[in-house]
mmCIF file of C-alpha atoms in Angstrom:
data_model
loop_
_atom_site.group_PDB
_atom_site.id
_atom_site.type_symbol
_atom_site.label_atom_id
_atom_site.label_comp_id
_atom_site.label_asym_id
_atom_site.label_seq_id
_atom_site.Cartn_x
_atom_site.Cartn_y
_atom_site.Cartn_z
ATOM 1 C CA UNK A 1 83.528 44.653 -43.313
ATOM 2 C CA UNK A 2 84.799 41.550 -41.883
ATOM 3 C CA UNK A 3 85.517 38.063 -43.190
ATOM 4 C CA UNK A 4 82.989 37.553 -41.084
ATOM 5 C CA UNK A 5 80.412 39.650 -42.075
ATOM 6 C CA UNK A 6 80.770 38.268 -45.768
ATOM 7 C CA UNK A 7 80.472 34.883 -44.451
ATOM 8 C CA UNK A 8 76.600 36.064 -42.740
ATOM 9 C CA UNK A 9 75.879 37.774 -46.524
ATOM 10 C CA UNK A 10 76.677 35.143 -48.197
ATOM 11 C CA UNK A 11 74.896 32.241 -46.465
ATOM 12 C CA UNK A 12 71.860 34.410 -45.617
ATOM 13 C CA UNK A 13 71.331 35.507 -49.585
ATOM 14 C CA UNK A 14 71.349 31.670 -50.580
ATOM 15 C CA UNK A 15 69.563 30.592 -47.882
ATOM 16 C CA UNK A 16 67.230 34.019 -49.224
ATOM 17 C CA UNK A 17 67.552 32.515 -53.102
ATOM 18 C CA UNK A 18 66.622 28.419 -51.818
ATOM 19 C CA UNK A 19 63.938 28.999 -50.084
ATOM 20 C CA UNK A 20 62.107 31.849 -51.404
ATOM 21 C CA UNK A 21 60.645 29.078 -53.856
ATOM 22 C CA UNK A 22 60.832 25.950 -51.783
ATOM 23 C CA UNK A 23 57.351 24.709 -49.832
ATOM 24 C CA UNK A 24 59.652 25.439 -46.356
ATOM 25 C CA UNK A 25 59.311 29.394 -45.503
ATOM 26 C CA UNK A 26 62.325 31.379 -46.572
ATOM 27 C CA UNK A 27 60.856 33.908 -43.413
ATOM 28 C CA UNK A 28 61.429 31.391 -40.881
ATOM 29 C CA UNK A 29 65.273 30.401 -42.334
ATOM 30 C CA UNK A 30 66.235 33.882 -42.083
ATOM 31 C CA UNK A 31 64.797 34.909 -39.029
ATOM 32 C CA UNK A 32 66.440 31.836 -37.429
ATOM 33 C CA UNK A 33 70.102 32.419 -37.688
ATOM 34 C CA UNK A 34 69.861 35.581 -35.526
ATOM 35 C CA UNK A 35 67.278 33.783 -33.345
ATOM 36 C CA UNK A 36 69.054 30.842 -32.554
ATOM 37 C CA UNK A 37 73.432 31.850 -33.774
ATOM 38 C CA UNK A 38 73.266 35.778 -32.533
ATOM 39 C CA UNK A 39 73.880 37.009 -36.675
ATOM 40 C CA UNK A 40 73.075 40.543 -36.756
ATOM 41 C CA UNK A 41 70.704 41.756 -38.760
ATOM 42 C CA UNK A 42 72.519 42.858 -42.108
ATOM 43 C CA UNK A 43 69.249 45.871 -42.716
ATOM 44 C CA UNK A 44 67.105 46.892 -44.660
ATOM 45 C CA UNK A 45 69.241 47.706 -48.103
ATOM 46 C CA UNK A 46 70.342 43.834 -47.807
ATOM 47 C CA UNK A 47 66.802 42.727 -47.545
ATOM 48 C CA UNK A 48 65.839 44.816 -50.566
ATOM 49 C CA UNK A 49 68.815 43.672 -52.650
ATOM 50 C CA UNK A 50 68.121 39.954 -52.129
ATOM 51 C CA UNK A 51 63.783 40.490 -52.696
ATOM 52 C CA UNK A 52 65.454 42.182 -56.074
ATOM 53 C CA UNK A 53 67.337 39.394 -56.761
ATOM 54 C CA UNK A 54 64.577 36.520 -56.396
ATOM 55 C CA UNK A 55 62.227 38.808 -58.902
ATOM 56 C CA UNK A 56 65.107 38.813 -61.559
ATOM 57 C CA UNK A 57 64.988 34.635 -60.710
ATOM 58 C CA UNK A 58 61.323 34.536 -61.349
ATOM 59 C CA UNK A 59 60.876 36.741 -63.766
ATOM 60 C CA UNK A 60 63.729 35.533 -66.093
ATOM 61 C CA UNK A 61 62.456 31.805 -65.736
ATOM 62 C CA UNK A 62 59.032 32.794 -66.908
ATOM 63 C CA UNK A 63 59.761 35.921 -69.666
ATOM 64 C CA UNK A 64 57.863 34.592 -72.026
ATOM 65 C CA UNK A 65 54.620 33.892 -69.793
ATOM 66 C CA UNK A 66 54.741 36.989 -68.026
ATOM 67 C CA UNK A 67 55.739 39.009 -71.409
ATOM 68 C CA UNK A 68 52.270 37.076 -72.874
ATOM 69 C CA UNK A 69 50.614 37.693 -69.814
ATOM 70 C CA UNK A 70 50.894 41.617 -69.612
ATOM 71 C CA UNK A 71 50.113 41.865 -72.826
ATOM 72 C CA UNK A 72 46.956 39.899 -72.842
ATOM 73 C CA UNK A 73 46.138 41.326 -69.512
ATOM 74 C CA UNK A 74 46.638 45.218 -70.998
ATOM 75 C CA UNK A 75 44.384 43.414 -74.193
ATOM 76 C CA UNK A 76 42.253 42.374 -72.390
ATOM 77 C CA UNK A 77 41.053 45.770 -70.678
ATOM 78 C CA UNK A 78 40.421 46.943 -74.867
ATOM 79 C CA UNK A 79 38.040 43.912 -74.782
ATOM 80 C CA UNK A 80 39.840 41.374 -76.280
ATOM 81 C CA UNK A 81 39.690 38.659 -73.977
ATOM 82 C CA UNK A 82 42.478 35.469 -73.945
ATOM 83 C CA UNK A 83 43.830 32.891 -71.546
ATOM 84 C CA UNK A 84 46.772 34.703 -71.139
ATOM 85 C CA UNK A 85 45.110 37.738 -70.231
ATOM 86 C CA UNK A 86 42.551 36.095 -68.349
ATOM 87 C CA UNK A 87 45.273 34.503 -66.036
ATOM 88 C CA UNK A 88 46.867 37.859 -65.770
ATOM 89 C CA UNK A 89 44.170 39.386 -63.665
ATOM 90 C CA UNK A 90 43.424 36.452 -61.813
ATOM 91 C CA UNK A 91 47.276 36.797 -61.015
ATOM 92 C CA UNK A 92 46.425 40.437 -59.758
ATOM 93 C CA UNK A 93 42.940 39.133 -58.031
ATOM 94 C CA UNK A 94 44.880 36.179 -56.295
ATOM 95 C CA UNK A 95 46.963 38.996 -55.029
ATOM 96 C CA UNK A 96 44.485 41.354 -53.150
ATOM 97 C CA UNK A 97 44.017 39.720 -50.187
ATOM 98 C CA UNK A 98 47.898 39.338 -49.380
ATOM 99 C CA UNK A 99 47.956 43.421 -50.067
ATOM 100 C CA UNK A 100 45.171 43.406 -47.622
ATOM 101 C CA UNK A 101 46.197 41.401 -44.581
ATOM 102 C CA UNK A 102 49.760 42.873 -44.652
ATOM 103 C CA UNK A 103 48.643 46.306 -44.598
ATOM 104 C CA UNK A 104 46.131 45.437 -41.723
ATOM 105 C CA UNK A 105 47.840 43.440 -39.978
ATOM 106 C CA UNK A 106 51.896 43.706 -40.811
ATOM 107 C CA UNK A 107 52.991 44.914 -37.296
ATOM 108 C CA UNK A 108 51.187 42.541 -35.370
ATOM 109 C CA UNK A 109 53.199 40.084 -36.903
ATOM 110 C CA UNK A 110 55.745 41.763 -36.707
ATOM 111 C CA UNK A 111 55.859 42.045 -33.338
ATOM 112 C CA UNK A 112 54.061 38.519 -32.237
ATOM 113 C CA UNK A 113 54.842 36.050 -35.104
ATOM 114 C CA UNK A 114 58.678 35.779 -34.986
ATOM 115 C CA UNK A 115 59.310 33.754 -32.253
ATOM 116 C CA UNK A 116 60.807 30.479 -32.329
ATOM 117 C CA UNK A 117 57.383 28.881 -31.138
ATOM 118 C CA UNK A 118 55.247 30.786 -34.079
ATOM 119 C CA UNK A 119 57.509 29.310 -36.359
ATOM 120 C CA UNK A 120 57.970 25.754 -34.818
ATOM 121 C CA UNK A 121 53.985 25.528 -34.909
ATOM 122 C CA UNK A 122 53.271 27.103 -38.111
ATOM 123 C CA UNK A 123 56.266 24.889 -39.899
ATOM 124 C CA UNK A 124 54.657 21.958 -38.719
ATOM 125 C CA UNK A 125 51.038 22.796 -38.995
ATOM 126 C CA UNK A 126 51.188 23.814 -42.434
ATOM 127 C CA UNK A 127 53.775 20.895 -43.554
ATOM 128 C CA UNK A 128 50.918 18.193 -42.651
ATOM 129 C CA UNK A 129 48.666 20.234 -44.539
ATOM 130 C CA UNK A 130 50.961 20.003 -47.425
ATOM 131 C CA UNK A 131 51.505 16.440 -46.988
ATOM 132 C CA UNK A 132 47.935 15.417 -46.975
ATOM 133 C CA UNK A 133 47.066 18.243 -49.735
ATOM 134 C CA UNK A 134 49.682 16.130 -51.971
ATOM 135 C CA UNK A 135 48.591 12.426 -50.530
ATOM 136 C CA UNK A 136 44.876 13.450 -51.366
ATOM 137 C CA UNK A 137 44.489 15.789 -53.839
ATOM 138 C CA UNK A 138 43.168 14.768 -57.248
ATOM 139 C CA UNK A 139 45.831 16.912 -59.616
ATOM 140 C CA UNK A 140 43.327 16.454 -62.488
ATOM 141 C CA UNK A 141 42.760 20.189 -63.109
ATOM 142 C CA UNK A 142 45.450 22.600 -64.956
ATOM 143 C CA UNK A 143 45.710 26.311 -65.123
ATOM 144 C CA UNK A 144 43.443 26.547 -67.881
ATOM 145 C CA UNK A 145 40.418 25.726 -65.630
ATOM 146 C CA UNK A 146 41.588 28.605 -62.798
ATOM 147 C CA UNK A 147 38.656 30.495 -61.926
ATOM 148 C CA UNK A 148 37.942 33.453 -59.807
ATOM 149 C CA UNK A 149 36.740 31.157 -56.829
ATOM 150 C CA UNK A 150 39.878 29.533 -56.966
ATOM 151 C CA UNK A 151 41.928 32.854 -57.315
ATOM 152 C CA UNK A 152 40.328 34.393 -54.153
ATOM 153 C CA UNK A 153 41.087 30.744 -52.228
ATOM 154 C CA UNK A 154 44.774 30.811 -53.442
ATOM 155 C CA UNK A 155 44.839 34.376 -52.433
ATOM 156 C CA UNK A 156 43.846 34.422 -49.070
ATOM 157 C CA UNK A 157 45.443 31.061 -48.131
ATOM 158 C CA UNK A 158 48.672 33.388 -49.476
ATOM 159 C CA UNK A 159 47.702 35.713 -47.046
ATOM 160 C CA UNK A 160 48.727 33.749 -44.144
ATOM 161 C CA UNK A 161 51.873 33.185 -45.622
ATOM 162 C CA UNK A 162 52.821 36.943 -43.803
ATOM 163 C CA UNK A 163 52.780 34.930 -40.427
ATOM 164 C CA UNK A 164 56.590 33.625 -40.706
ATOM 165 C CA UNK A 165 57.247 29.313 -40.883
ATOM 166 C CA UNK A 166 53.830 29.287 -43.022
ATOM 167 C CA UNK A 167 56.133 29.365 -46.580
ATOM 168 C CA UNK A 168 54.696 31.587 -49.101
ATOM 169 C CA UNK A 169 54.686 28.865 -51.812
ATOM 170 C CA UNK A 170 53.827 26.332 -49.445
ATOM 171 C CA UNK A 171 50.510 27.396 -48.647
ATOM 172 C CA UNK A 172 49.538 28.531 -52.244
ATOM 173 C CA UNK A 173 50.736 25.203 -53.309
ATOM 174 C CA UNK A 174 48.719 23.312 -50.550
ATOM 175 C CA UNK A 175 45.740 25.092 -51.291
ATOM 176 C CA UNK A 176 46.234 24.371 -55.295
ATOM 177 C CA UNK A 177 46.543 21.157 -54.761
ATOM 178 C CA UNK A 178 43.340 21.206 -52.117
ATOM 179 C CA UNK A 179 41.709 22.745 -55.312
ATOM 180 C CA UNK A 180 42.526 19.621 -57.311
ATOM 181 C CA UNK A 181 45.217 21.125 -59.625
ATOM 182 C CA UNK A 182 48.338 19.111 -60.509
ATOM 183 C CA UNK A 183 51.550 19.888 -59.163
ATOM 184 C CA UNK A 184 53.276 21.717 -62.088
ATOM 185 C CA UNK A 185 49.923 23.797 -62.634
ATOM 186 C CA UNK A 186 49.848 24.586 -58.590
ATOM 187 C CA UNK A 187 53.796 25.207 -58.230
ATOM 188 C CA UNK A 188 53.683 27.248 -61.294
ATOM 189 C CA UNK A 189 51.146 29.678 -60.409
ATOM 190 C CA UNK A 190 52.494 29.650 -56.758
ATOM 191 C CA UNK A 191 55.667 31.201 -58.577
ATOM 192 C CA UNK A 192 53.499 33.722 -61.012
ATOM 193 C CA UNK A 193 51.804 34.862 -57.900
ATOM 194 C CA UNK A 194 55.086 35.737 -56.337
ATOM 195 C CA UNK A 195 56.175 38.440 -58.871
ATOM 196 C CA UNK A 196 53.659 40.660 -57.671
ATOM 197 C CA UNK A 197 54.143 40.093 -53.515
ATOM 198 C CA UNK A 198 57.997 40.267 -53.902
ATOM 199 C CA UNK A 199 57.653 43.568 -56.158
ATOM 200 C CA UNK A 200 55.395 44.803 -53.456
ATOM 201 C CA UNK A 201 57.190 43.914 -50.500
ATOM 202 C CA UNK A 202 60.527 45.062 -52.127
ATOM 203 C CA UNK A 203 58.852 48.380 -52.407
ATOM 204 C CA UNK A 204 57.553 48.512 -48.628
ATOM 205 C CA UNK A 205 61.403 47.895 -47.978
ATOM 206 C CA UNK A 206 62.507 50.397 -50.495
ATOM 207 C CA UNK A 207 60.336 53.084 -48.914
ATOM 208 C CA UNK A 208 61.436 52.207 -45.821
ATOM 209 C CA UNK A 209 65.220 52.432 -46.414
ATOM 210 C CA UNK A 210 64.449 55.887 -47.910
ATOM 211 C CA UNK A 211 63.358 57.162 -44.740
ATOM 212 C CA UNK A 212 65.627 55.914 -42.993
ATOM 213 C CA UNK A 213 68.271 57.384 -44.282
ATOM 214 C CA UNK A 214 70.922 55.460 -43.666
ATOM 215 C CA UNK A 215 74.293 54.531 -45.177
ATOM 216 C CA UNK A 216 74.085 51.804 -48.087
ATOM 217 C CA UNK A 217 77.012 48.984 -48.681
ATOM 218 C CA UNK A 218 76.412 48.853 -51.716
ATOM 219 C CA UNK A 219 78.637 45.961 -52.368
ATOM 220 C CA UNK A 220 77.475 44.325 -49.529
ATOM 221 C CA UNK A 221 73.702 44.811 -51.284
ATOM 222 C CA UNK A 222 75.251 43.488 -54.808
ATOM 223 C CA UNK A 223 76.967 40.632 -53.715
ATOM 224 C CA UNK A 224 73.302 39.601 -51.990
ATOM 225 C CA UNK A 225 71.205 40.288 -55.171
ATOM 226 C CA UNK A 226 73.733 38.685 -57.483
ATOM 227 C CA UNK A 227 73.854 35.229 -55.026
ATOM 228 C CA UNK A 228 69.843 35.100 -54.194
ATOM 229 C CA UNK A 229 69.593 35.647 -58.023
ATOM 230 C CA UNK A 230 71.048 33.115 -58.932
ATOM 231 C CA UNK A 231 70.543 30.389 -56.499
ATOM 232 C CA UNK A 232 66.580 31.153 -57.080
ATOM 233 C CA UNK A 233 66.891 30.758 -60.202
ATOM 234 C CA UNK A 234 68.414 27.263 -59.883
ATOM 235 C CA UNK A 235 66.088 26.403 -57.342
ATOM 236 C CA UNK A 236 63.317 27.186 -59.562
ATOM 237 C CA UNK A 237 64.099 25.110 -62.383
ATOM 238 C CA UNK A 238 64.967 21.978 -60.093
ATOM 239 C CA UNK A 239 62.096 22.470 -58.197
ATOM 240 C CA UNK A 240 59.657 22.004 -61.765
ATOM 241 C CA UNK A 241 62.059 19.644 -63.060
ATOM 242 C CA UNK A 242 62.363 17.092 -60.239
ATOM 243 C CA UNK A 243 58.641 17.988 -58.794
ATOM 244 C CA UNK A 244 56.504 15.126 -60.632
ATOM 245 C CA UNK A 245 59.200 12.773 -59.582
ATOM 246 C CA UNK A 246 59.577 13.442 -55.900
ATOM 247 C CA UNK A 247 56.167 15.139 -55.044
ATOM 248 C CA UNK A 248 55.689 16.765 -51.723
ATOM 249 C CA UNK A 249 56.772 14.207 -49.158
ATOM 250 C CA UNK A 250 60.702 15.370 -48.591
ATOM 251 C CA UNK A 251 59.836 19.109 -47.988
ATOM 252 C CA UNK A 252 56.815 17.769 -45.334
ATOM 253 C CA UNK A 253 59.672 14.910 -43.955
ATOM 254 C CA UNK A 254 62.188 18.620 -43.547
ATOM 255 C CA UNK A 255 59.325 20.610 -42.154
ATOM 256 C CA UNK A 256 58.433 18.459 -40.106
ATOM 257 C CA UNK A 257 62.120 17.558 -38.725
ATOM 258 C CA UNK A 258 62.947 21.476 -38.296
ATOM 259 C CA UNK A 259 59.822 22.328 -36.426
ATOM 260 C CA UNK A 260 60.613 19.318 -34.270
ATOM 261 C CA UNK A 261 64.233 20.958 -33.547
ATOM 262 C CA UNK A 262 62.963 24.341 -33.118
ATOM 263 C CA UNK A 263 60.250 22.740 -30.062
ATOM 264 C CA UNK A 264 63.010 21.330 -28.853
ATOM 265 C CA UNK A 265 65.335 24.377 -28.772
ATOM 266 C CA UNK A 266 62.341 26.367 -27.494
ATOM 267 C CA UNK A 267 61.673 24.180 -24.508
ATOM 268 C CA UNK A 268 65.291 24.117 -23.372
ATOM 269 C CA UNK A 269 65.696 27.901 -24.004
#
């Protein structure tokens, strides 16, 4: 491998680790660098060894809620019923219609949604919504009041997130917030939700790479999980620290700045 090469791993796992977390589509920052600088694609055991590394980030940062969680949850299904366990399976309901729409409808995005005008549009589209989720939403509720209805909302507004420059945890956020929950209640269980999607879409990749066949770097693959690890896991405890303080506004102000420059670089192109 080239000096090169390590220089593409390297940026492309933090940029993996960042924004995985952030309200600004970690999708859209890694399809751009081959759409708009000609980086190759680095494949599919990459992709799985930095989706491993965020999932170490998340999980690690919230153990001891998802430790409490499964248990209640597996407690739960014995009849003895808890608000841990209780946000466990709306965690897994929440979930469902993600499952759903990517199985349905994963190629089709695939093969229309990762242009530079899908993400230019969706980047901006869904950073107003953001911004006026945050200007207008009440934030008087807290996880404790999470209720199926709100699970299925959260879930399928999650479900758009497939399309790429809609941001994962930008739309599960947005539609928290919409739902009148306060920001550390909607960012948290933005992040909670994402165990399950990155375990799932790790898997898709893993199954994938296995039929493929094909030659693994494996330190290539380490060096990626190790860096998205921990730059995740940095992100994730800025993000909750600074969140109250700074709200929305500065990822809608960035969202709305990059989708401008991607119009622009579409229209010249």
């Amino acid at each position: 491998m080239t000096l090169g090469d390590w220089i593409h791993i390297v940026l492309l796992a933090l940029i993996q680790g960042l924004t995985e977390f952030l309200p600004i589509s970690s999708s859209a920052h890694l399809i751009l660098p081959s759409q708009l600088l000609g980086w190759p694609d680095q494949g599919l055991a990459f992709d799985v060894g930095v989706h491993v590394g965020t999932l170490v980030a998340v999980v690690y940062y919230f153990r001891a809620e998802v430790w409490r969680m499964t248990r209640a949850s597996l407690a739960a299904l014995g009849g003895q019923s808890s608000p841990e366990g209780r946000l466990g399976w709306l965690v897994i309901l929440a979930t469902l219609p993600a499952l759903a729409f990517g199985g349905l409808c994963n190629t089709l995005v695939e093969h229309y949604g990762r242009s530079i005008l899908v993400i230019a549009a969706t980047t901006l589209i869904f950073g107003v919504l953001l911004g006026w989720a945050d200007i207008k939403g009440t934030r008087v509720r807290s996880n404790e009041t999470l209720g199926v209805r709100d699970a299925l909302m959260i879930g399928v507004a999650q479900a758009l997130a497939l399309i790429p420059g809609t941001s994962r945890s930008g739309i599960t956020i947005t539609a928290s917030l919409m739902l009148g929950f306060d920001r550390q209640s909607a960012a948290r269980f933005s992040f909670l939700l994402s165990i399950p999607v990155i375990v799932a879409a790790g898997s898709l990749k893993t199954l994938e790479l296995m039929r493929s066949g094909s030659e693994t770097q494996w330190e290539m693959v380490s060096v990626g999980a190790v860096l998205a690890a921990v730059s995740a896991l940095a992100c994730i405890y800025l993000f909750l620290k600074w969140l109250d303080r700074v709200g929305m506004i500065p990822f809608v102000i960035y969202r709305l700045l990059l989708g401008a420059v991607l119009l622009g670089v579409w229209f010249v192109s």
